[in-house]
Amino acid sequence: MESKNFFDDVYDVVRQIPVGRATSYGSIAKFLGSKLSARMVGWAMNACHGMPDVPAHRVVNRNGVLSGKHFFGSPTAMQELLEQEGIGVENDKIKNFKNVYWDPSAELL
DNA sequence: GTCCTGACTCTTC
DNA sequence: TGAAGAGCCAGGA
């Protein structure tokens, strides 16, 4: 656990994402120190499969596209999860992403 | 021990 | 304005 210091930080932020909201990889990376690459955040998500407390489906790319939907087992699993939380998803992209966007640097900090 | 890949983002041509 | 390339860190082979 502690060995994944960086991963744990990412999970901690993702875990605090309120229901009905979503954030981007870059925002999390920036919140962690802006020195971390957004790729690392995505990589952390890749290892979050054993973390049921980590809503990876709430983490999308800068355009609000469900880039990692394919990693959820089903290309629609991520979309359905978001819809269940009240987040509108269309064409694999979050509708009104600007409205559901959650900035950890502004909400947490 | 070294090389490649990876769920992204930013800068430059 | 649109597209392409480079950069970041960590894990796996």
Tab-separated table of N, CA, C and O (backbone and C1' of nucleotides) in Angstrom, chain B residues 1-2 7 12:
chain	number	residue	atom	x	y	z
B	1	DG	P	21.878	-3.792	-11.675
B	1	DG	O5'	21.638	-3.801	-13.268
B	1	DG	C5'	22.746	-4.228	-14.076
B	1	DG	C4'	22.384	-3.956	-15.525
B	1	DG	C3'	21.848	-2.542	-15.748
B	1	DG	O3'	22.327	-2.046	-16.999
B	1	DG	C1'	20.169	-4.124	-16.320
B	2	DT	P	21.851	-0.607	-17.469
B	2	DT	O5'	20.852	-0.999	-18.669
B	2	DT	C5'	21.313	-1.905	-19.666
B	2	DT	C4'	20.263	-2.048	-20.761
B	2	DT	C3'	19.667	-0.706	-21.205
B	2	DT	O3'	19.516	-0.681	-22.623
B	2	DT	C1'	17.945	-2.137	-20.406
B	7	DA	P	-3.510	2.625	-22.902
B	7	DA	O5'	-4.590	3.401	-22.056
B	7	DA	C5'	-5.593	4.148	-22.747
B	7	DA	C4'	-6.181	5.176	-21.814
B	7	DA	C3'	-5.140	6.074	-21.148
B	7	DA	O3'	-5.542	7.421	-21.279
B	7	DA	C1'	-6.607	5.186	-19.549
B	12	DT	P	6.422	26.483	-27.509
B	12	DT	O5'	6.538	25.740	-28.926
B	12	DT	C5'	7.400	24.606	-29.051
B	12	DT	C4'	7.342	24.041	-30.473
B	12	DT	C3'	7.441	25.107	-31.562
B	12	DT	O3'	8.325	24.679	-32.606
B	12	DT	C1'	5.416	23.896	-31.813
